Amino acid sequence: MLAKITQSKTLHWLGRQLLNREDPRAFFDPLTTAINPMWVQQYTPARVERITAETQDTKTFELRPANRWGGFKAGQHLNVNVEINGTRRTRTFSLSSSPALWESQGLITLTIKRLPGGLVTNWLHDDLKAGDVIGLTEAFGDFLIPEEKKPVLFIAGGSGITPILSQLDTMALEHYPGPVTLLYYVRTQSDVIGEEKLSALRSRYPAFSLNIITTHEGSAPRYLKGEDLDSIPGLTGCEIFLCGPKGLMDLATEQLCQRGINEDELHSTFFAPPAPAKLATNDIGGEVTFSTSNLTVDSKGDANLLEIAEAAGLSPQHGCRMGICHQCSCTKTSGTVVNRLTGQVSGPGSESVQLCISIPQGPVALEA
Ligand code: FES
């Protein structure tokens, strides 16, 4: 009899736990992963096969995702989900291998630079080992090789080379006619990421030409110059891809526009936080209502909606935390927010906002 009552109480408790959760997988995952981490359902588990040092501060992680992972296109990114000191953390990284490696061997690579003070990148570099399992989302992003076979110019800086390594490998495999040119800016020669891969591409892919420019080896810094672009034959007819630090991207955009190229036609992506806009701190902050969670909290100063939600114990979906991946987009039903990057103030009505770069200005209500 006692066993029956206990069993019924357990089932009742289990039912309540499931009803209280938006996603029952969040409840079962800790139980199943304790048995086998590859059984996790909330994200795709991927086993670390190999870790290779690329430079002093960059490593390539070769991963074998579970078969159910949906694959990717060259130039896309994904979110990595890891548990650090009991808290799940998510960050966005580009895939550096070609889709062909996934299709033929079930493997992918992420090439990740250690960021000063970066909680996740430092953990990946220092604590992750071969044999461990991490979580992945499906791939996303539109930094993609053009379908029309036009000449291509890639301009990369530092770890911005990552998605371009995947694209170049794919273009070589698919005999993309080219010409395909890469201007790659690095501080010193020892900071070149994917050096072996790039020199192998140079030998096996005749349409490809590579110009590595070191910015900090001379007596004065040597950044992108107009003459670098003037050396590209048929520049205005190229499909142009930019990936790197904001300074390089801004300089390249300015120089390209001076040469008659429309900014809207450039493909760009970057994974360093853009410089935030200067905000007047006296009129930001306010009461934030998360209507789905039935929770209202007060915020002060320049905390963004993602930080406010997390401080309130919520776990909204997110990726890069810097306004790039749109994984944190959510509907604001009322109130005004300030965009952390542009300083632009939203309207008061219903619209989609990115939680990680939106700061409340007065009372705000969200569908979250
Ligand atoms: S988390 Fe990537 S845009 Fe907000």
Tab-separated table of C-alpha atoms in Angstrom, residues 10-228:
chain	number	residue	atom	x	y	z
A	10	THR	CA	6.089	10.259	-7.660
A	11	LEU	CA	3.963	10.185	-10.818
A	12	HIS	CA	2.035	13.248	-9.627
A	13	TRP	CA	5.321	15.108	-8.934
A	14	LEU	CA	6.680	14.060	-12.330
A	15	GLY	CA	3.501	15.287	-14.036
A	16	ARG	CA	3.770	18.658	-12.286
A	17	GLN	CA	7.428	18.994	-13.273
A	18	LEU	CA	6.556	18.330	-16.902
A	19	LEU	CA	3.550	20.659	-16.925
A	20	ASN	CA	5.620	23.464	-15.440
A	21	ARG	CA	8.158	23.267	-18.233
A	22	GLU	CA	7.866	24.644	-21.750
A	23	ASP	CA	10.161	21.911	-22.990
A	24	PRO	CA	9.994	18.484	-21.278
A	25	ARG	CA	13.422	17.659	-22.746
A	26	ALA	CA	14.885	20.145	-20.245
A	27	PHE	CA	13.581	17.862	-17.495
A	28	PHE	CA	14.685	14.507	-18.917
A	29	ASP	CA	18.071	15.571	-20.274
A	30	PRO	CA	19.961	15.666	-16.945
A	31	LEU	CA	18.712	12.119	-16.247
A	32	THR	CA	19.560	10.653	-19.645
A	33	THR	CA	22.882	12.463	-20.021
A	34	ALA	CA	24.056	11.021	-16.711
A	35	ILE	CA	23.760	7.627	-18.425
A	36	ASN	CA	25.087	8.681	-21.854
A	37	PRO	CA	25.816	12.323	-22.813
A	38	MET	CA	25.066	11.503	-26.474
A	39	TRP	CA	21.371	10.902	-25.542
A	40	VAL	CA	20.693	14.581	-24.820
A	41	GLN	CA	17.645	15.921	-26.731
A	42	GLN	CA	17.633	19.710	-26.185
A	43	TYR	CA	20.549	20.187	-28.553
A	44	THR	CA	22.674	17.943	-30.755
A	45	PRO	CA	25.486	16.293	-28.810
A	46	ALA	CA	28.909	16.254	-30.473
A	47	ARG	CA	31.916	14.277	-29.295
A	48	VAL	CA	35.324	15.973	-29.423
A	49	GLU	CA	37.556	13.809	-31.620
A	50	ARG	CA	40.709	15.891	-31.761
A	51	ILE	CA	42.046	19.288	-30.700
A	52	THR	CA	44.839	20.922	-32.704
A	53	ALA	CA	46.716	24.143	-31.925
A	54	GLU	CA	46.645	26.557	-34.880
A	55	THR	CA	48.502	29.473	-33.289
A	56	GLN	CA	49.411	30.533	-29.773
A	57	ASP	CA	45.800	31.520	-29.020
A	58	THR	CA	43.710	29.554	-31.542
A	59	LYS	CA	42.727	25.893	-31.619
A	60	THR	CA	40.752	23.735	-34.039
A	61	PHE	CA	38.226	21.386	-32.421
A	62	GLU	CA	37.265	18.389	-34.557
A	63	LEU	CA	33.791	17.209	-33.559
A	64	ARG	CA	31.545	14.285	-34.417
A	65	PRO	CA	27.912	15.439	-34.006
A	66	ALA	CA	25.145	12.861	-33.518
A	67	ASN	CA	23.709	11.665	-36.844
A	68	ARG	CA	20.517	13.671	-36.399
A	69	TRP	CA	22.394	16.976	-36.860
A	70	GLY	CA	21.164	18.674	-40.048
A	71	GLY	CA	24.450	19.676	-41.726
A	72	PHE	CA	25.415	23.141	-42.974
A	73	LYS	CA	26.476	25.308	-45.892
A	74	ALA	CA	30.005	26.699	-46.168
A	75	GLY	CA	30.197	30.053	-44.340
A	76	GLN	CA	27.516	29.284	-41.715
A	77	HIS	CA	27.807	29.357	-37.913
A	78	LEU	CA	26.244	27.448	-35.044
A	79	ASN	CA	25.772	27.869	-31.329
A	80	VAL	CA	27.880	25.802	-28.961
A	81	ASN	CA	26.287	24.902	-25.653
A	82	VAL	CA	28.565	23.920	-22.752
A	83	GLU	CA	28.185	23.573	-19.012
A	84	ILE	CA	30.708	25.598	-17.011
A	85	ASN	CA	30.587	25.383	-13.218
A	86	GLY	CA	27.003	24.138	-13.299
A	87	THR	CA	25.694	26.844	-15.660
A	88	ARG	CA	24.853	26.268	-19.322
A	89	ARG	CA	26.565	28.794	-21.612
A	90	THR	CA	25.943	29.376	-25.310
A	91	ARG	CA	28.245	31.045	-27.817
A	92	THR	CA	28.267	31.363	-31.612
A	93	PHE	CA	31.185	30.091	-33.717
A	94	SER	CA	31.765	29.609	-37.450
A	95	LEU	CA	32.375	26.199	-38.973
A	96	SER	CA	35.865	26.032	-40.462
A	97	SER	CA	35.582	22.702	-42.304
A	98	SER	CA	33.755	22.094	-45.574
A	99	PRO	CA	30.299	20.477	-45.649
A	100	ALA	CA	31.971	17.672	-47.648
A	101	LEU	CA	33.822	16.496	-44.498
A	102	TRP	CA	30.509	16.195	-42.645
A	103	GLU	CA	28.844	14.427	-45.575
A	104	SER	CA	31.699	11.941	-46.108
A	105	GLN	CA	33.003	11.327	-42.563
A	106	GLY	CA	30.431	12.790	-40.150
A	107	LEU	CA	32.992	15.319	-38.866
A	108	ILE	CA	33.044	19.110	-38.548
A	109	THR	CA	35.625	21.567	-37.221
A	110	LEU	CA	35.344	24.793	-35.241
A	111	THR	CA	38.423	27.009	-35.109
A	112	ILE	CA	38.241	29.155	-32.002
A	113	LYS	CA	40.421	31.981	-30.767
A	114	ARG	CA	40.880	32.491	-27.031
A	115	LEU	CA	39.396	35.887	-26.115
A	116	PRO	CA	40.947	37.869	-23.259
A	117	GLY	CA	38.603	37.318	-20.294
A	118	GLY	CA	36.280	35.185	-22.470
A	119	LEU	CA	34.574	32.713	-20.145
A	120	VAL	CA	33.604	30.191	-22.833
A	121	THR	CA	36.603	30.462	-25.179
A	122	ASN	CA	39.022	30.100	-22.273
A	123	TRP	CA	37.102	27.078	-20.974
A	124	LEU	CA	37.158	25.470	-24.422
A	125	HIS	CA	40.903	26.029	-24.652
A	126	ASP	CA	41.803	24.977	-21.113
A	127	ASP	CA	39.235	22.369	-20.049
A	128	LEU	CA	37.727	20.650	-23.063
A	129	LYS	CA	39.406	17.340	-23.948
A	130	ALA	CA	39.136	14.728	-26.677
A	131	GLY	CA	36.276	12.367	-25.762
A	132	ASP	CA	34.160	15.073	-24.070
A	133	VAL	CA	30.670	15.867	-25.382
A	134	ILE	CA	29.404	19.390	-26.067
A	135	GLY	CA	26.060	20.640	-27.422
A	136	LEU	CA	25.400	22.161	-30.849
A	137	THR	CA	22.432	23.876	-32.463
A	138	GLU	CA	21.627	23.579	-36.139
A	139	ALA	CA	23.726	25.802	-38.403
A	140	PHE	CA	22.469	29.204	-39.538
A	141	GLY	CA	23.627	32.339	-41.377
A	142	ASP	CA	23.712	33.711	-44.905
A	143	PHE	CA	27.435	34.364	-45.415
A	144	LEU	CA	27.264	31.994	-48.378
A	145	ILE	CA	29.177	31.331	-51.589
A	146	PRO	CA	27.394	33.038	-54.519
A	147	GLU	CA	25.305	30.757	-56.698
A	148	GLU	CA	26.174	32.848	-59.743
A	149	LYS	CA	29.811	32.018	-60.538
A	150	LYS	CA	31.254	35.537	-60.195
A	151	PRO	CA	34.857	36.429	-59.249
A	152	VAL	CA	35.159	36.537	-55.455
A	153	LEU	CA	37.232	38.695	-53.118
A	154	PHE	CA	37.518	37.669	-49.463
A	155	ILE	CA	38.886	40.197	-46.958
A	156	ALA	CA	39.610	38.578	-43.598
A	157	GLY	CA	41.264	39.705	-40.380
A	158	GLY	CA	42.600	37.384	-37.639
A	159	SER	CA	40.076	34.731	-36.621
A	160	GLY	CA	37.649	36.151	-39.222
A	161	ILE	CA	39.285	33.643	-41.568
A	162	THR	CA	37.251	30.791	-40.014
A	163	PRO	CA	34.134	30.735	-42.246
A	164	ILE	CA	36.302	31.589	-45.250
A	165	LEU	CA	38.402	28.428	-44.732
A	166	SER	CA	35.186	26.445	-45.095
A	167	GLN	CA	34.160	28.403	-48.189
A	168	LEU	CA	37.560	28.109	-49.898
A	169	ASP	CA	37.730	24.378	-49.290
A	170	THR	CA	34.250	23.998	-50.763
A	171	MET	CA	35.006	26.195	-53.767
A	172	ALA	CA	38.145	24.153	-54.509
A	173	LEU	CA	36.199	20.883	-54.252
A	174	GLU	CA	33.458	22.225	-56.510
A	175	HIS	CA	35.959	23.724	-59.008
A	176	TYR	CA	34.448	27.199	-58.580
A	177	PRO	CA	35.865	29.007	-61.612
A	178	GLY	CA	37.128	32.151	-59.857
A	179	PRO	CA	39.264	34.095	-59.801
A	180	VAL	CA	39.064	33.866	-56.012
A	181	THR	CA	41.317	36.203	-54.023
A	182	LEU	CA	41.930	36.330	-50.292
A	183	LEU	CA	43.412	39.391	-48.578
A	184	TYR	CA	44.216	38.110	-45.087
A	185	TYR	CA	45.327	40.605	-42.400
A	186	VAL	CA	47.148	39.248	-39.345
A	187	ARG	CA	49.299	40.928	-36.705
A	188	THR	CA	52.370	38.782	-37.422
A	189	GLN	CA	53.158	35.749	-39.560
A	190	SER	CA	52.813	33.509	-36.480
A	191	ASP	CA	49.157	34.628	-36.162
A	192	VAL	CA	48.119	33.076	-39.483
A	193	ILE	CA	45.270	30.639	-38.795
A	194	GLY	CA	44.910	27.646	-41.119
A	195	GLU	CA	48.348	28.207	-42.633
A	196	GLU	CA	48.702	24.604	-43.824
A	197	LYS	CA	45.213	24.538	-45.275
A	198	LEU	CA	45.768	27.833	-47.095
A	199	SER	CA	49.053	26.766	-48.615
A	200	ALA	CA	47.536	23.409	-49.665
A	201	LEU	CA	44.673	25.317	-51.299
A	202	ARG	CA	47.141	27.499	-53.130
A	203	SER	CA	48.743	24.393	-54.676
A	204	ARG	CA	45.597	22.454	-55.551
A	205	TYR	CA	43.222	25.287	-56.552
A	206	PRO	CA	44.653	27.298	-59.476
A	207	ALA	CA	41.843	29.922	-59.398
A	208	PHE	CA	42.855	30.906	-55.850
A	209	SER	CA	45.343	33.624	-54.958
A	210	LEU	CA	46.394	34.545	-51.466
A	211	ASN	CA	47.896	37.733	-50.073
A	212	ILE	CA	48.788	37.601	-46.365
A	213	ILE	CA	49.461	41.091	-44.972
A	214	THR	CA	51.052	41.453	-41.539
A	215	THR	CA	49.948	44.568	-39.687
A	216	HIS	CA	52.427	44.655	-36.795
A	217	GLU	CA	55.797	43.520	-38.083
A	218	GLY	CA	57.138	46.848	-39.353
A	219	SER	CA	58.133	49.968	-37.437
A	220	ALA	CA	54.536	51.292	-37.729
A	221	PRO	CA	51.214	49.415	-38.009
A	222	ARG	CA	50.256	48.606	-41.583
A	223	TYR	CA	46.484	48.340	-41.977
A	224	LEU	CA	44.390	47.829	-45.134
A	225	LYS	CA	45.385	50.322	-47.829
A	226	GLY	CA	43.666	51.387	-51.027
A	227	GLU	CA	46.517	49.853	-53.025
A	228	ASP	CA	45.613	46.382	-51.635
